[in-house]
Short mmCIF file of C-alpha atoms and ligand atoms in Angstrom, two decimals:
data_model
loop_
_atom_site.label_atom_id
_atom_site.label_comp_id
_atom_site.label_asym_id
_atom_site.label_seq_id
_atom_site.Cartn_x
_atom_site.Cartn_y
_atom_site.Cartn_z
CA UNK A 760 66.83 -136.05 102.03
CA UNK A 761 64.84 -135.78 105.29
CA UNK A 762 61.16 -136.74 105.02
CA UNK A 763 58.79 -134.03 106.26
CA UNK A 764 55.42 -134.79 107.85
CA UNK A 765 52.98 -132.53 109.69
CA UNK A 766 49.28 -132.49 110.49
CA UNK A 767 46.50 -130.15 111.51
CA UNK A 768 43.13 -130.88 113.07
CA UNK A 769 39.93 -129.87 111.27
CA UNK A 770 38.48 -128.84 114.62
CA UNK A 771 37.80 -125.26 113.50
CA UNK A 772 39.13 -122.61 111.15
CA UNK A 773 42.80 -122.28 110.21
CA UNK A 774 44.02 -119.40 112.38
CA UNK A 775 47.10 -117.18 112.39
CA UNK A 776 48.64 -119.27 115.21
CA UNK A 777 48.49 -122.43 113.08
CA UNK A 778 49.70 -120.45 110.08
CA UNK A 779 52.69 -118.73 111.69
CA UNK A 780 53.63 -121.71 113.87
CA UNK A 781 53.33 -124.41 111.24
CA UNK A 782 51.61 -123.93 107.87
CA UNK A 783 53.82 -121.06 106.67
CA UNK A 784 56.78 -123.35 107.29
CA UNK A 785 55.03 -126.14 105.32
CA UNK A 786 54.92 -123.83 102.31
CA UNK A 787 58.63 -123.02 102.60
CA UNK A 788 59.65 -126.64 103.17
CA UNK A 789 57.82 -128.01 100.12
CA UNK A 790 60.34 -126.09 97.97
CA UNK A 791 63.37 -127.79 99.50
CA UNK A 792 61.72 -131.14 100.34
CA UNK A 793 59.51 -132.34 97.49
CA UNK A 794 57.09 -135.03 98.67
CA UNK A 795 56.59 -133.39 102.09
CA UNK A 796 53.43 -134.87 103.64
CA UNK A 797 50.75 -132.57 105.07
CA UNK A 798 47.71 -134.15 106.65
CA UNK A 799 44.29 -132.98 107.82
CA UNK A 800 44.08 -135.18 110.88
CA UNK A 801 40.35 -135.86 111.16
CA UNK A 802 40.75 -138.94 113.41
CA UNK A 803 42.26 -136.55 115.97
CA UNK A 804 39.20 -134.29 115.74
CA UNK A 805 36.71 -136.92 116.97
CA UNK A 806 37.95 -137.25 120.55
CA UNK A 807 34.93 -135.28 121.78
CA UNK A 808 31.26 -135.03 120.82
CA UNK A 809 30.95 -133.78 117.23
CA UNK A 810 28.55 -133.51 114.31
CA UNK A 811 29.56 -135.67 111.28
CA UNK A 812 28.29 -133.13 108.73
CA UNK A 813 30.23 -130.33 110.43
CA UNK A 814 33.38 -132.46 110.56
CA UNK A 815 33.12 -133.27 106.85
CA UNK A 816 32.71 -129.58 105.99
CA UNK A 817 35.56 -128.50 108.27
CA UNK A 818 37.85 -131.12 106.79
CA UNK A 819 37.20 -129.74 103.31
CA UNK A 820 37.53 -126.14 104.53
CA UNK A 821 40.84 -126.90 106.24
CA UNK A 822 42.24 -128.48 103.08
CA UNK A 823 41.03 -125.48 101.06
CA UNK A 824 42.66 -123.05 103.53
CA UNK A 825 45.96 -124.96 103.45
CA UNK A 826 46.00 -124.81 99.65
CA UNK A 827 45.10 -121.11 99.79
CA UNK A 828 47.99 -120.56 102.22
CA UNK A 829 50.33 -121.80 99.52
CA UNK A 830 50.72 -125.57 99.83
CA UNK A 831 51.13 -126.84 96.27
CA UNK A 832 49.74 -130.34 95.57
CA UNK A 833 52.32 -130.76 92.79
CA UNK A 834 55.15 -130.38 95.29
CA UNK A 835 53.68 -131.64 98.55
CA UNK A 836 51.35 -134.54 99.38
CA UNK A 837 48.19 -133.12 100.97
CA UNK A 838 45.72 -135.68 102.26
CA UNK A 839 43.06 -136.51 104.84
CA UNK A 840 44.10 -138.90 107.60
CA UNK A 841 41.08 -141.21 107.27
CA UNK A 842 42.01 -141.86 103.62
CA UNK A 843 44.94 -143.84 105.05
CA UNK A 844 43.47 -146.17 107.70
CA UNK A 845 46.91 -147.72 108.26
CA UNK A 846 47.57 -144.78 110.63
CA UNK A 847 45.16 -146.34 113.14
CA UNK A 848 46.62 -149.82 112.65
CA UNK A 849 50.10 -148.58 113.56
CA UNK A 850 48.63 -146.55 116.43
CA UNK A 851 47.17 -149.73 117.92
CA UNK A 852 50.58 -151.38 117.71
CA UNK A 853 52.22 -148.40 119.43
CA UNK A 854 49.45 -148.40 122.07
CA UNK A 855 50.47 -151.88 123.10
CA UNK A 856 53.97 -150.56 123.85
CA UNK A 857 53.25 -147.18 125.48
CA UNK A 858 53.32 -146.81 129.28
CA UNK A 859 50.13 -145.20 130.60
CA UNK A 860 52.15 -142.85 132.84
CA UNK A 861 53.85 -141.27 129.82
CA UNK A 862 50.47 -140.40 128.31
CA UNK A 863 49.08 -139.05 131.58
CA UNK A 864 52.09 -136.71 131.87
CA UNK A 865 51.36 -134.94 128.55
CA UNK A 866 50.62 -131.28 129.27
CA UNK A 867 48.10 -130.91 126.44
CA UNK A 868 46.17 -133.94 127.73
CA UNK A 869 46.10 -132.52 131.25
CA UNK A 870 44.92 -129.10 130.01
CA UNK A 871 42.18 -130.50 127.79
CA UNK A 872 41.06 -133.17 130.28
CA UNK A 873 40.66 -130.47 132.95
CA UNK A 874 38.09 -128.76 130.68
CA UNK A 875 35.99 -131.92 130.18
CA UNK A 876 33.46 -133.65 132.40
CA UNK A 877 33.97 -137.10 130.90
CA UNK A 878 37.42 -137.87 129.54
CA UNK A 879 37.53 -140.23 126.58
CA UNK A 880 40.41 -142.64 126.01
CA UNK A 881 41.01 -141.11 122.56
CA UNK A 882 42.11 -137.86 124.19
CA UNK A 883 44.70 -139.71 126.26
CA UNK A 884 45.92 -141.78 123.31
CA UNK A 885 46.08 -138.82 120.92
CA UNK A 886 49.92 -138.61 120.97
CA UNK A 887 50.18 -142.33 120.18
CA UNK A 888 48.16 -141.80 117.00
CA UNK A 889 50.32 -138.76 116.32
CA UNK A 890 53.46 -140.92 116.60
CA UNK A 891 51.89 -143.32 114.10
CA UNK A 892 50.98 -140.43 111.74
CA UNK A 893 54.63 -139.41 111.62
CA UNK A 894 56.41 -142.75 111.78
CA UNK A 895 54.26 -144.55 109.21
CA UNK A 896 56.06 -142.33 106.66
CA UNK A 897 59.35 -142.80 108.51
CA UNK A 898 59.41 -139.00 108.68
CA UNK A 899 62.30 -137.40 110.51
CA UNK A 900 61.39 -133.68 110.42
CA UNK A 901 58.10 -132.34 111.78
CA UNK A 902 57.27 -128.63 111.34
CA UNK A 903 54.95 -127.76 114.25
CA UNK A 904 54.38 -125.10 116.89
CA UNK A 905 56.06 -125.24 120.28
CA UNK A 906 52.97 -126.80 121.90
CA UNK A 907 53.76 -130.04 120.08
CA UNK A 908 57.33 -130.42 121.38
CA UNK A 909 56.33 -132.80 124.19
CA UNK A 910 54.30 -134.99 121.81
CA UNK A 911 57.33 -135.21 119.51
CA UNK A 912 59.41 -136.41 122.45
CA UNK A 913 56.87 -139.21 122.88
CA UNK A 914 57.14 -140.03 119.16
CA UNK A 915 60.91 -140.38 119.57
CA UNK A 916 60.44 -142.63 122.62
CA UNK A 917 57.97 -144.72 120.62
CA UNK A 918 60.38 -145.12 117.72
CA UNK A 919 63.21 -146.12 120.09
CA UNK A 920 61.00 -148.64 121.91
CA UNK A 921 59.75 -150.31 118.72
CA UNK A 922 63.22 -150.34 117.14
CA UNK A 923 64.74 -151.96 120.23
CA UNK A 924 62.36 -154.90 119.90
CA UNK A 925 61.78 -155.29 116.20
CA UNK A 926 64.50 -153.64 114.15
CA UNK A 927 67.22 -151.16 115.11
CA UNK A 928 67.11 -148.08 112.89
CA UNK A 929 63.80 -148.94 111.20
CA UNK A 930 61.94 -145.87 112.47
CA UNK A 931 63.82 -142.54 112.58
CA UNK A 932 63.60 -140.33 115.68
CA UNK A 933 61.59 -137.37 114.37
CA UNK A 934 62.86 -133.87 115.17
CA UNK A 935 60.69 -130.78 115.66
CA UNK A 936 61.13 -127.90 113.20
CA UNK A 937 60.04 -124.66 114.89
CA UNK A 938 59.43 -121.26 113.30
CA UNK A 939 60.42 -117.96 114.98
CA UNK A 940 56.66 -117.59 115.75
CA UNK A 941 56.56 -120.87 117.63
CA UNK A 942 53.83 -119.83 120.08
CA UNK A 943 51.28 -117.18 119.11
CA UNK A 944 49.16 -115.93 121.99
CA UNK A 945 45.46 -115.08 121.82
CA UNK A 946 44.64 -111.37 121.65
CA UNK A 947 43.88 -111.35 125.39
CA UNK A 948 47.59 -112.12 125.84
CA UNK A 949 46.66 -114.79 128.42
CA UNK A 950 46.75 -118.12 126.65
CA UNK A 951 47.89 -119.74 123.41
CA UNK A 952 45.77 -118.88 120.38
CA UNK A 953 43.75 -122.05 120.02
CA UNK A 954 40.70 -123.28 118.12
CA UNK A 955 39.22 -124.86 121.23
CA UNK A 956 39.59 -121.64 123.29
CA UNK A 957 37.73 -119.55 120.70
CA UNK A 958 40.39 -116.79 120.83
CA UNK A 959 41.53 -117.10 117.24
CA UNK A 960 42.06 -114.72 114.34
CA UNK A 961 41.07 -116.68 111.26
CA UNK A 962 43.38 -116.71 108.26
CA UNK A 963 40.47 -115.93 105.95
CA UNK A 964 38.75 -113.25 108.03
CA UNK A 965 38.18 -109.87 106.38
CA UNK A 966 40.42 -106.89 107.17
CA UNK A 967 37.47 -105.27 108.96
CA UNK A 968 36.78 -108.36 111.12
CA UNK A 969 40.47 -108.61 112.01
CA UNK A 970 40.59 -104.93 112.92
CA UNK A 971 37.59 -105.37 115.25
CA UNK A 972 39.66 -108.03 117.08
CA UNK A 973 42.94 -106.10 117.06
CA UNK A 974 41.49 -102.80 118.30
CA UNK A 975 40.68 -104.00 121.86
CA UNK A 976 43.66 -106.43 122.03
CA UNK A 977 45.81 -106.38 125.17
CA UNK A 978 49.18 -104.55 124.96
CA UNK A 979 51.89 -103.75 127.54
CA UNK A 980 49.80 -103.50 130.75
CA UNK A 981 52.16 -100.84 132.15
CA UNK A 982 51.06 -98.48 129.37
CA UNK A 983 47.98 -96.89 130.90
CA UNK A 984 48.14 -93.56 129.05
CA UNK A 985 49.47 -92.64 125.63
CA UNK A 986 52.29 -90.68 127.32
CA UNK A 987 53.55 -93.78 129.23
CA UNK A 988 56.57 -95.31 127.51
CA UNK A 989 55.95 -98.95 126.55
CA UNK A 990 58.04 -102.10 126.46
CA UNK A 991 57.66 -103.93 123.13
CA UNK A 992 59.30 -107.04 124.59
CA UNK A 993 56.26 -107.73 126.80
CA UNK A 994 53.63 -106.65 124.25
CA UNK A 995 51.65 -109.29 122.37
CA UNK A 996 50.92 -106.82 119.56
CA UNK A 997 54.64 -106.28 119.08
CA UNK A 998 55.19 -110.05 118.87
CA UNK A 999 52.66 -110.06 115.99
CA UNK A 1000 54.58 -107.22 114.34
CA UNK A 1001 57.59 -109.53 114.36
CA UNK A 1002 55.56 -112.02 112.36
CA UNK A 1003 53.72 -109.69 109.98
CA UNK A 1004 55.65 -106.41 109.57
CA UNK A 1005 58.81 -105.73 107.56
CA UNK A 1006 62.01 -105.53 109.65
CA UNK A 1007 62.38 -101.75 109.33
CA UNK A 1008 58.74 -101.28 110.39
CA UNK A 1009 59.37 -103.47 113.44
CA UNK A 1010 62.31 -101.27 114.47
CA UNK A 1011 60.26 -98.09 113.96
CA UNK A 1012 57.33 -99.51 115.96
CA UNK A 1013 59.66 -100.45 118.84
CA UNK A 1014 61.17 -96.94 118.92
CA UNK A 1015 57.75 -95.28 118.85
CA UNK A 1016 56.54 -97.55 121.65
CA UNK A 1017 59.55 -96.99 123.92
CA UNK A 1018 59.45 -93.20 123.43
CA UNK A 1019 55.64 -93.00 123.69
CA UNK A 1020 55.72 -91.35 120.26
CA UNK A 1021 52.76 -93.50 119.24
CA UNK A 1022 49.77 -94.71 121.19
CA UNK A 1023 48.90 -98.41 121.08
CA UNK A 1024 46.14 -97.76 118.57
CA UNK A 1025 48.67 -96.32 116.08
CA UNK A 1026 50.82 -99.40 116.52
CA UNK A 1027 47.78 -101.64 115.93
CA UNK A 1028 46.86 -99.79 112.72
CA UNK A 1029 50.32 -100.45 111.30
CA UNK A 1030 50.01 -104.10 112.34
CA UNK A 1031 46.62 -104.33 110.60
CA UNK A 1032 48.31 -103.12 107.39
CA UNK A 1033 50.98 -105.82 107.69
CA UNK A 1034 48.39 -108.51 108.36
CA UNK A 1035 46.33 -107.38 105.39
CA UNK A 1036 49.37 -107.43 103.08
CA UNK A 1037 50.11 -111.03 104.05
CA UNK A 1038 46.56 -112.39 104.17
CA UNK A 1039 44.88 -110.67 101.21
CA UNK A 1040 46.53 -112.96 98.59
CA UNK A 1041 45.59 -116.00 100.70
CA UNK A 1042 41.95 -114.86 100.85
CA UNK A 1043 41.96 -114.33 97.07
CA UNK A 1044 43.23 -117.86 96.48
CA UNK A 1045 40.58 -119.24 98.86
CA UNK A 1046 37.87 -117.46 96.86
CA UNK A 1047 39.17 -119.04 93.65
CA UNK A 1048 39.14 -122.47 95.29
CA UNK A 1049 35.60 -121.90 96.57
CA UNK A 1050 34.56 -121.28 92.97
CA UNK A 1051 36.22 -124.56 91.93
CA UNK A 1052 35.89 -127.03 94.83
CA UNK A 1053 36.87 -129.89 92.51
CA UNK A 1054 40.48 -128.63 92.72
CA UNK A 1055 40.45 -129.31 96.47
CA UNK A 1056 38.84 -132.74 96.07
CA UNK A 1057 41.31 -133.67 93.30
CA UNK A 1058 44.32 -132.60 95.38
CA UNK A 1059 43.10 -134.70 98.31
CA UNK A 1060 42.35 -137.74 96.12
CA UNK A 1061 45.82 -137.67 94.54
CA UNK A 1062 47.52 -136.98 97.88
CA UNK A 1063 45.54 -139.73 99.62
CA UNK A 1064 46.56 -142.33 97.04
CA UNK A 1065 50.24 -141.34 97.24
CA UNK A 1066 50.25 -141.34 101.04
CA UNK A 1067 48.44 -144.66 101.24
CA UNK A 1068 50.99 -146.38 99.03
CA UNK A 1069 53.81 -145.17 101.31
CA UNK A 1070 51.92 -146.18 104.46
CA UNK A 1071 51.10 -149.64 103.12
CA UNK A 1072 54.76 -150.26 102.34
CA UNK A 1073 55.75 -149.42 105.93
CA UNK A 1074 52.94 -151.54 107.39
CA UNK A 1075 53.99 -154.51 105.25
CA UNK A 1076 57.43 -154.41 106.87
CA UNK A 1077 56.04 -153.73 110.35
CA UNK A 1078 53.70 -156.75 110.17
CA UNK A 1079 56.51 -158.93 108.87
CA UNK A 1080 58.95 -157.93 111.63
CA UNK A 1081 56.29 -158.30 114.35
CA UNK A 1082 55.13 -161.74 113.32
CA UNK A 1083 51.76 -160.42 112.18
CA UNK A 1084 52.01 -161.68 108.62
N1 LIG R 1876 49.07 -120.49 119.05
C1 LIG R 1876 49.89 -121.19 118.27
N2 LIG R 1876 51.12 -120.70 117.96
C2 LIG R 1876 51.97 -121.40 117.15
N3 LIG R 1876 51.64 -122.60 116.60
C3 LIG R 1876 50.42 -123.11 116.88
N4 LIG R 1876 49.80 -124.25 116.51
C4 LIG R 1876 48.57 -124.31 117.06
N5 LIG R 1876 48.35 -123.20 117.81
C5 LIG R 1876 49.49 -122.45 117.72
C6 LIG R 1876 50.38 -125.25 115.62
O1 LIG R 1876 49.46 -125.43 114.56
C7 LIG R 1876 49.55 -126.78 114.12
C8 LIG R 1876 48.21 -127.41 114.02
O2 LIG R 1876 47.64 -127.50 115.30
P1 LIG R 1876 46.42 -128.49 115.53
O3 LIG R 1876 45.22 -127.96 114.89
O4 LIG R 1876 46.76 -129.85 115.10
O5 LIG R 1876 46.26 -128.61 117.06
P2 LIG R 1876 46.56 -127.63 118.20
O6 LIG R 1876 48.01 -127.42 118.40
O7 LIG R 1876 45.93 -128.17 119.37
O8 LIG R 1876 45.89 -126.30 117.64
P3 LIG R 1876 44.76 -125.53 118.32
O9 LIG R 1876 44.35 -124.38 117.48
O10 LIG R 1876 45.18 -125.21 119.70
O11 LIG R 1876 43.58 -126.57 118.28
P4 LIG R 1876 42.69 -127.17 119.42
O12 LIG R 1876 42.24 -126.02 120.23
O13 LIG R 1876 41.57 -127.86 118.68
O14 LIG R 1876 43.55 -128.12 120.18
C9 LIG R 1876 50.46 -127.51 115.10
O15 LIG R 1876 51.75 -127.63 114.53
C10 LIG R 1876 50.50 -126.60 116.28
O16 LIG R 1876 51.72 -126.70 117.00
#
C-alpha cells in the first residue's frame, strides 16, 4: 500500500486553491490509504519575518480548517511539523548532499526571492526540508498542486542521491498526485491563487464575502458586452465551474456563454450557488470545532505522537547507515 504524505503552510487562511489542488484529494485518499500523513508545516512558514503569536494561532486555525474540510483523525494522521523535530535533522543531512545550483533553479524560490529585499537561506533550502518531510515517512505518493511538481522532482533526486551512497532502495522516489484542479488562478486571472499574493478566496468565508469577490472577477477579456459570445476555455470563472458545479450545469454554462445567452454576471451567480453548496457544510463543521477547540488539540496530539514514532524509526536506520550512531 503506497504511503501518502502532504503538507500545507500555516502562512495564512486555507483557500480554495489549496482545497481544490490538494486538501480535497487528502480527504478522498484517507479512505483508500489509512494512515495517510497530513502535516501543517510550520517550520516552512518561518522563512520570513513573522509574529510568534500569529504563527501559533494560524497553525491551530489551519488544522481546524483541514479537519472541517473533511480530514478524519481516525483515518489519517494530522500533525504539526514542529512536533516531529526529526524532520529538521533529516533536512540537515539532505542539505549536505544537495548541489546549490539545483536549489537556485527552483522556480518558486526565484519568484519569492524576487519579492524580497533580503533573502534568507531558509527560503532557498525550503525544498530540502520538504524532501525530508516526505522521505522521513518513506512516502511514495504526494497529493499537491501543480506548483509543487518541481520540488517533488528535487525530492526524487534527493532520494536517489542518498540511496546511491547509503542504501539502494531505502527511500522511495515520491510521485506527485495531481487533482483536475491542479492550478487555481486568483480572481484577477493573472497569477496563481496564493496566500502570499493576497488574492485568495478563503474556504471559510461567508457566501456574501465570496460573492463580493466573484462579482468583479475577470472573465473572457474578449467579452466586452453581454451580446458578445464568450469562450469558456479561456475564462477563469468557467474553470471554477469545473471545480464547483455539477457536470450538467457546466455544460449549460458553456452553452450559455458561447451563445451569449447569459451575461457573465449570470454565470457568476450560478457559480456562487455551487461554491456555497460545497463550502457551507465545511463552514458548519468549522463552527462546531471552534466551539470545541479541544478536538483540534487532541487530534494534533495523537497525530504528532504517531508521526514521531514513524519518523524516529526512519532516523534510527538513517543514523546507523550513515555512521552517525
Ligand atoms: N492556486 C493553487 N491551485 C492549486 N493548488 C494550490 N496549492 C497552493 N496554491 C494552489 C497547493 O496547496 C497545497 C498547500 O500549499 P502551501 O500552503 O504549502 O504552499 P503554496 O503552494 O506556496 O501555497 P500558497 O497559497 O501559494 O502559499 P504561499 O503564498 O504562502 O506560498 C500545496 O499542495 C500546493 O500545491
